[in-house]
Coordinates of N, CA and C in Angstrom, one line a residue:
V1 N 1.0 -1.1 0.0 CA 0.0 -0.2 -0.2 C 0.9 1.6 -0.1
C2 N 1.7 1.0 0.4 CA 2.4 2.2 0.8 C 3.3 2.7 -0.6
S3 N 3.7 2.2 -1.4 CA 4.3 2.0 -2.4 C 3.8 3.1 -3.6
R4 N 2.3 2.8 -3.9 CA 1.2 3.5 -4.0 C 1.2 5.0 -4.1
A5 N 1.2 5.7 -3.3 CA 1.6 6.7 -2.5 C 2.6 7.5 -3.5
S6 N 2.3 8.7 -4.1 CA 2.6 9.6 -5.1 C 3.8 10.5 -4.8
D7 N 3.0 10.9 -3.6 CA 3.5 12.4 -2.7 C 3.5 12.3 -1.3
P8 N 4.5 13.2 -0.3 CA 4.4 12.9 0.6 C 3.5 12.8 1.6
C9 N 2.0 14.3 0.9 CA 0.9 13.8 1.9 C 0.0 12.9 1.7
D10 N -0.1 12.0 0.2 CA -0.6 10.9 0.0 C 0.0 9.6 0.9
C11 N 1.6 9.4 1.0 CA 1.8 8.6 2.4 C 1.7 8.8 3.4
A12 N 1.2 10.0 3.7 CA 1.0 10.2 5.5 C -0.2 10.0 5.3
H13 N -1.3 9.6 4.4 CA -2.6 9.0 4.9 C -2.9 7.5 4.7
Q14 N -1.7 7.2 4.3 CA -1.9 5.6 4.0 C -1.6 5.4 5.4
Q15 N -1.9 4.1 5.9 CA -1.6 3.6 7.4 C 0.1 2.7 7.5
A16 N 0.9 3.4 8.8 CA 2.2 3.1 9.2 C 2.9 2.6 7.9
C17 N 3.3 3.9 7.3 CA 3.6 4.3 6.2 C 4.7 5.9 6.6
S18 N 6.1 5.7 6.2 CA 7.0 6.8 5.9 C 7.9 7.2 4.7
W19 N 7.7 8.6 4.9 CA 8.3 9.2 3.2 C 9.8 9.1 3.8
H20 N 10.2 8.6 2.9 CA 12.1 7.9 2.6 C 13.0 9.0 1.3
E21 N 13.8 9.1 2.1 CA 14.9 10.5 0.7 C 15.6 8.6 0.1
D22 N 15.7 8.1 -1.2 CA 16.3 7.4 -1.6 C 17.4 7.9 -2.7
V23 N 19.1 7.7 -1.7 CA 20.1 7.8 -1.9 C 20.3 6.8 -3.8
G24 N 20.7 7.5 -4.4 CA 20.9 6.8 -5.5 C 19.7 6.8 -6.8
I25 N 18.6 7.0 -6.2 CA 17.5 7.3 -7.0 C 16.7 8.5 -6.7
A26 N 16.6 9.0 -8.0 CA 15.7 10.4 -7.8 C 14.9 10.2 -6.9
G27 N 14.7 11.1 -6.2 CA 12.9 11.9 -5.3 C 13.0 10.7 -4.4
H28 N 11.8 11.2 -4.0 CA 11.3 10.2 -2.6 C 10.7 9.0 -2.6
R29 N 10.6 8.1 -1.7 CA 9.9 6.6 -1.9 C 9.4 6.7 -0.4
C30 N 7.3 6.6 -0.5 CA 6.9 6.0 0.6 C 6.9 4.3 0.5
R31 N 7.5 4.3 2.0 CA 7.9 3.0 2.6 C 7.4 2.5 3.9
P32 N 7.1 1.2 4.9 CA 6.5 1.0 6.0 C 7.3 2.0 6.5
G33 N 6.5 2.3 7.6 CA 7.4 3.0 8.6 C 6.3 3.5 9.4
N34 N 6.9 4.9 9.9 CA 6.0 5.2 11.3 C 5.5 6.6 11.6
G35 N 5.2 7.0 10.0 CA 4.9 8.5 9.7 C 5.5 9.5 8.6
V36 N 4.9 10.1 8.4 CA 5.3 11.4 7.6 C 5.9 12.7 8.5
P37 N 7.3 12.8 8.6 CA 7.2 14.4 9.4 C 6.7 15.4 8.7
C38 N 6.1 16.4 9.2 CA 5.9 17.7 8.8 C 6.2 18.8 7.7
S39 N 7.8 18.8 8.0 CA 8.5 19.2 7.2 C 8.3 18.6 5.3
F40 N 7.7 17.5 5.5 CA 7.4 16.9 4.0 C 6.2 17.2 3.5
C41 N 4.9 16.8 4.8 CA 3.8 17.5 4.3 C 3.4 17.9 5.9
D42 N 2.8 19.9 5.7 CA 2.4 20.3 6.8 C 0.9 20.3 6.7
R43 N 0.5 19.4 6.1 CA -1.7 19.1 6.1 C -1.6 18.2 6.9
Q44 N -1.2 17.7 7.7 CA -2.1 17.2 8.7 C -1.9 17.2 10.6
A45 N -2.9 16.3 10.5 CA -3.4 17.1 12.0 C -2.5 17.6 12.8
H46 N -1.3 16.3 12.8 CA -0.6 17.1 14.6 C 0.4 18.2 14.0
C47 N 0.5 18.4 13.3 CA 1.6 20.1 12.5 C 1.4 21.0 12.5
P48 N 1.9 21.8 13.0 CA 1.7 22.9 13.8 C 0.8 24.2 12.9
G49 N 1.1 23.6 11.8 CA 0.4 24.9 10.9 C -0.5 24.1 10.1
A50 N -1.4 23.3 10.3 CA -2.5 22.1 9.9 C -3.5 23.1 9.6
A51 N -4.2 23.0 8.8 CA -5.2 24.4 8.3 C -6.5 23.3 9.1
C52 N -7.2 24.4 9.9 CA -8.3 24.6 11.2 C -9.4 23.1 11.1
K53 N -9.7 23.3 9.4 CA -10.3 22.2 9.3 C -10.0 20.3 9.7
L54 N -8.7 20.4 9.3 CA -8.2 19.7 9.5 C -7.8 18.5 11.1
L55 N -8.0 20.1 12.1 CA -7.7 19.3 13.1 C -9.3 19.2 13.8
H56 N -8.9 18.0 14.6 CA -10.3 17.3 15.2 C -10.5 16.8 17.0
S57 N -9.3 17.7 17.3 CA -10.0 17.8 19.1 C -9.7 19.1 19.2
A58 N -10.7 19.9 19.9 CA -10.5 21.4 20.9 C -9.2 21.2 21.3
C59 N -8.3 20.4 22.0 CA -7.6 21.2 22.3 C -6.2 21.2 20.9
S60 N -6.1 20.4 20.3 CA -5.3 20.5 19.0 C -5.3 21.2 17.9
C61 N -6.7 22.1 18.3 CA -7.1 23.0 17.1 C -7.0 24.5 18.0
T62 N -6.9 24.6 19.1 CA -6.8 25.8 20.2 C -4.7 25.9 20.3
R63 N -4.1 24.5 20.4 CA -2.6 24.8 19.9 C -1.9 25.0 18.2
S64 N -2.9 25.0 17.4 CA -2.6 25.2 16.6 C -1.9 26.7 16.0
L65 N -0.8 26.4 14.8 CA -0.2 27.6 14.9 C -1.2 28.5 13.5
A66 N -1.9 28.0 13.0 CA -2.4 28.1 12.2 C -4.1 29.2 12.6
Q67 N -4.1 29.9 13.5 CA -5.0 31.0 14.1 C -6.6 30.2 14.3
C68 N -6.2 29.4 15.0 CA -7.6 28.6 15.2 C -8.4 28.4 16.4
R69 N -9.5 28.6 16.6 CA -10.6 28.2 17.7 C -11.4 27.0 17.6
W70 N -12.0 26.6 18.7 CA -12.7 25.2 18.9 C -14.5 26.1 19.4
D71 N -15.3 25.2 18.0 CA -16.7 26.7 18.2 C -17.4 25.1 18.8
D72 N -18.0 25.6 19.7 CA -18.6 24.6 21.2 C -20.2 24.1 19.8
L73 N -20.4 24.8 19.5 CA -21.7 25.0 18.8 C -22.1 24.0 17.6
L74 N -20.7 23.9 16.8 CA -20.5 22.9 15.7 C -19.6 22.2 16.4
A75 N -19.3 21.9 17.3 CA -18.8 20.8 17.6 C -16.8 20.4 16.4
R76 N -16.6 21.6 16.1 CA -15.7 21.5 15.0 C -14.4 22.6 14.9
C77 N -13.4 22.4 15.2 CA -12.5 23.5 14.7 C -12.4 24.9 13.6
V78 N -12.5 25.6 14.0 CA -12.5 27.1 13.1 C -11.7 27.9 12.7
D79 N -11.6 29.2 11.9 CA -10.7 30.0 12.1 C -10.9 31.1 13.3
R80 N -10.1 31.5 14.0 CA -10.0 31.9 15.1 C -11.3 33.1 15.0
N81 N -11.1 34.1 14.3 CA -11.8 35.5 13.8 C -12.1 36.6 15.4
E82 N -11.3 36.6 15.9 CA -11.7 36.9 17.2 C -12.2 36.1 18.2
G83 N -12.5 35.3 18.0 CA -13.1 34.5 19.0 C -11.8 33.1 20.1
S84 N -12.6 33.2 20.7 CA -11.8 31.6 21.8 C -12.3 30.5 21.8
T85 N -11.3 29.5 22.2 CA -11.5 28.5 22.8 C -12.2 28.2 24.3
S86 N -13.5 27.6 24.7 CA -13.7 27.6 25.8 C -13.1 27.2 26.8
C87 N -13.1 26.6 28.1 CA -12.3 26.1 28.6 C -13.0 24.9 29.3
S88 N -14.4 24.9 28.6 CA -14.9 23.7 28.9 C -14.4 22.4 27.8
A89 N -14.3 23.1 26.4 CA -13.5 22.5 25.5 C -12.3 21.9 25.4
C90 N -11.6 22.6 26.6 CA -10.1 22.2 26.1 C -9.4 23.1 27.4
A91 N -9.4 22.4 28.6 CA -8.8 22.7 30.0 C -7.5 22.9 29.8
E92 N -6.8 22.6 29.0 CA -5.0 22.3 28.7 C -4.5 23.7 28.5
Q93 N -5.8 24.9 28.5 CA -5.2 26.2 28.1 C -4.5 27.3 29.1
Q94 N -3.4 28.0 29.2 CA -2.8 28.4 29.9 C -4.0 29.2 31.2
H95 N -5.0 29.6 30.6 CA -5.8 30.6 31.8 C -7.0 29.7 32.2
C96 N -6.9 28.7 31.4 CA -8.0 28.2 32.0 C -7.6 27.3 33.7
V97 N -8.5 27.1 34.9 CA -8.5 26.9 36.4 C -9.1 25.7 35.8
R98 N -8.1 24.4 36.1 CA -8.7 22.8 36.0 C -9.0 22.6 37.7
P99 N -10.2 22.0 37.8 CA -10.4 21.7 39.0 C -9.5 20.1 39.4
L100 N -9.4 20.2 41.1 CA -8.3 19.1 41.6 C -9.4 18.1 42.4
I101 N -9.2 17.2 42.2 CA -9.2 16.5 43.0 C -9.1 16.5 44.8
V102 N -9.8 16.3 45.7 CA -9.5 16.4 47.0 C -10.2 15.7 47.7
A103 N -10.5 14.4 47.6 CA -10.6 12.9 48.0 C -11.5 12.0 46.3
F104 N -11.1 10.7 47.1 CA -11.3 9.5 46.6 C -11.5 8.4 47.1
S105 N -12.5 7.5 46.9 CA -12.6 6.0 47.7 C -12.6 4.9 46.3
P106 N -12.6 4.0 46.5 CA -11.3 3.6 47.4 C -10.5 3.7 48.0
R107 N -9.5 4.1 49.1 CA -8.1 4.7 49.3 C -7.2 3.8 47.7
A108 N -6.0 4.7 47.8 CA -5.1 4.8 46.8 C -4.1 3.1 47.5
S109 N -3.7 2.7 46.5 CA -3.3 1.2 46.9 C -4.3 0.4 47.3
S110 N -5.3 0.8 47.4 CA -6.0 -0.7 48.4 C -6.8 -1.6 46.5
L111 N -6.5 -3.1 47.1 CA -7.4 -4.1 46.3 C -8.5 -3.4 46.0
L112 N -8.8 -3.6 44.4 CA -10.7 -3.7 44.6 C -11.4 -5.4 44.6
G113 N -12.5 -5.2 45.2 CA -13.1 -6.2 45.7 C -14.2 -6.6 44.9
A114 N -15.1 -7.5 45.4 CA -16.9 -7.6 45.2 C -17.6 -6.4 45.3
E115 N -17.0 -6.2 46.3 CA -17.7 -5.0 46.7 C -18.2 -3.9 46.4
D116 N -16.5 -3.5 45.5 CA -16.3 -2.2 45.0 C -16.8 -2.1 43.4
T117 N -17.7 -1.1 43.7 CA -18.6 -1.0 42.5 C -18.7 0.1 41.6
S118 N -18.1 1.2 42.4 CA -17.5 2.3 42.0 C -16.4 3.2 42.3
I119 N -16.0 3.7 41.7 CA -14.7 4.6 42.1 C -15.2 6.3 42.1
K120 N -15.3 6.9 43.3 CA -15.8 7.9 43.5 C -14.7 9.3 44.2
L121 N -14.9 10.2 42.9 CA -14.1 11.7 43.0 C -15.1 12.6 43.3
T122 N -13.9 13.1 44.3 CA -14.8 14.8 44.9 C -13.9 15.5 44.7
F123 N -14.3 16.5 43.7 CA -13.5 18.1 43.0 C -13.4 19.1 44.5
N124 N -12.5 19.5 44.2 CA -12.9 21.2 44.8 C -13.8 22.3 44.2
T125 N -14.2 22.0 43.2 CA -16.0 22.4 42.7 C -16.4 22.0 41.9
E126 N -17.6 22.5 41.6 CA -18.4 22.0 40.2 C -17.9 21.4 39.3
V127 N -18.5 20.3 39.0 CA -17.8 19.5 37.4 C -18.6 18.7 36.7
Q128 N -18.4 19.1 35.6 CA -19.3 18.6 33.8 C -19.1 17.7 33.1
L129 N -19.6 16.5 32.6 CA -18.8 15.9 31.6 C -18.9 16.7 30.4
N130 N -18.1 16.7 29.8 CA -17.8 17.4 28.2 C -18.8 16.0 27.7
E131 N -19.6 16.6 26.9 CA -20.6 15.9 25.9 C -19.5 14.5 24.8
R132 N -18.5 15.1 24.6 CA -17.6 14.7 23.9 C -16.8 13.5 24.4
Q133 N -17.5 13.2 25.5 CA -15.7 12.4 26.2 C -16.3 11.1 26.2
L134 N -15.6 10.4 25.5 CA -16.7 8.8 25.4 C -16.5 8.0 27.0
S135 N -15.0 8.1 27.0 CA -14.2 7.3 28.5 C -13.7 7.5 29.0
V136 N -13.7 7.0 30.3 CA -12.1 7.6 31.2 C -11.5 6.8 31.2
V137 N -9.9 6.5 31.4 CA -9.0 5.6 31.5 C -8.1 5.5 32.7
F138 N -8.0 4.2 33.1 CA -7.6 3.9 34.1 C -5.8 3.2 34.3
E139 N -5.0 4.2 34.7 CA -3.8 3.3 34.5 C -3.3 2.5 36.2
C140 N -3.4 1.4 36.1 CA -2.8 0.6 37.7 C -1.8 0.6 38.2
S141 N -0.8 1.2 39.3 CA 0.3 0.8 39.1 C 1.1 -0.5 38.8
G142 N 2.0 -0.6 38.3 CA 3.1 -1.9 37.9 C 2.2 -2.7 36.7
Q143 N 1.3 -1.6 36.2 CA 0.9 -2.7 34.9 C 1.5 -1.8 34.0
S144 N 1.4 -1.9 32.5 CA 1.9 -1.3 31.7 C 0.6 -1.3 30.5
M145 N -0.7 -1.9 30.9 CA -2.1 -1.7 30.6 C -2.5 -0.5 30.4
S146 N -3.5 0.6 30.0 CA -4.4 1.0 30.7 C -5.5 0.5 30.3
H147 N -6.8 1.1 31.0 CA -8.1 0.6 30.5 C -9.4 1.8 30.8
A148 N -10.0 1.7 29.7 CA -11.0 2.4 29.4 C -12.3 1.8 30.0
V149 N -13.1 2.9 30.9 CA -14.3 3.0 31.3 C -15.3 3.8 30.1
P150 N -16.2 2.9 29.9 CA -16.7 3.6 28.8 C -17.9 4.7 29.2
R151 N -18.2 5.4 29.1 CA -18.9 7.1 29.3 C -20.1 6.5 30.2
R152 N -21.5 5.2 29.5 CA -22.2 5.0 30.1 C -22.3 4.7 31.7
Y153 N -21.1 4.1 31.8 CA -20.7 3.8 33.5 C -19.8 5.4 34.6
I154 N -20.1 6.2 33.7 CA -19.8 7.4 34.4 C -20.9 8.8 35.0
S155 N -20.7 8.6 36.0 CA -22.0 10.2 36.7 C -21.1 11.2 36.8
V156 N -22.0 12.3 36.9 CA -21.7 13.6 37.5 C -22.7 14.2 37.9
Q157 N -22.2 14.5 39.6 CA -23.1 15.6 40.3 C -22.2 16.2 41.3
N158 N -22.8 17.8 41.1 CA -22.2 18.8 42.1 C -20.7 18.6 42.1
R159 N -20.0 18.4 42.7 CA -18.4 18.4 43.1 C -17.8 16.8 42.9
T160 N -18.7 15.9 42.4 CA -18.6 14.0 43.1 C -19.0 13.6 41.1
C161 N -17.6 12.6 40.7 CA -18.0 12.1 40.0 C -17.8 10.3 40.4
L162 N -19.0 9.7 39.9 CA -18.9 8.0 40.2 C -18.4 7.1 38.6
I163 N -17.7 6.4 39.1 CA -17.1 5.8 38.3 C -17.5 4.3 38.2
G164 N -18.3 3.8 37.8 CA -18.5 2.4 37.5 C -17.6 1.1 37.5
I165 N -17.2 0.1 37.7 CA -15.9 -0.4 37.0 C -16.4 -1.7 37.2
S166 N -17.6 -1.9 36.9 CA -18.4 -3.4 36.8 C -17.2 -3.6 35.4
S167 N -17.6 -3.1 34.8 CA -16.9 -3.4 33.1 C -15.4 -3.7 33.5
L168 N -14.5 -2.9 33.8 CA -13.4 -2.9 34.3 C -12.6 -3.6 34.5
A169 N -13.5 -4.5 35.9 CA -13.1 -5.6 36.5 C -13.6 -7.1 35.7
E170 N -14.3 -7.1 35.0 CA -14.6 -8.0 34.2 C -13.1 -8.1 33.3
R171 N -12.9 -7.2 32.5 CA -11.2 -7.1 31.7 C -10.4 -7.3 32.3
I172 N -10.5 -6.8 33.1 CA -8.7 -6.6 34.0 C -8.7 -8.4 33.8
A173 N -9.9 -9.3 34.5 CA -9.9 -10.5 35.6 C -9.2 -11.6 34.1
L174 N -9.9 -10.8 32.8 CA -9.6 -12.1 31.8 C -8.2 -12.3 31.5

């Protein structure tokens, strides 16, 4: 599949391909690899100068050098045009104040048992779920894998977030 790409951006659209300079042969070639550098194709979503319409997450849109902002109503990246990205869309912005976890149960480093049906997080301020957030990811100490809990197992009320762990427990036990 890689060898069919005719230019760096075409190569970038192929999965697991990379653009290489062929020594001794005129030009470049697309071969199996791990991506195309932005210096060869700056129209990729991860490139700083990518066009707004190519950026599909609020934070990558906001960080772009292409003067973009995330439009909450359209749920897409648009030209900045004097607007700005809301903190609810991308809390990673420097001016955004992130909520802090002030308490959680069960305790850290405790072994989850059959009686543990959820993890409770309490924040220092009221929190809301972003409508586009599809899951919460857990990484357990001493394990290299992360485990996602789907949105349907997550609920938020005021300063409290409950994360049902029945699906998590089933997957870890496998």
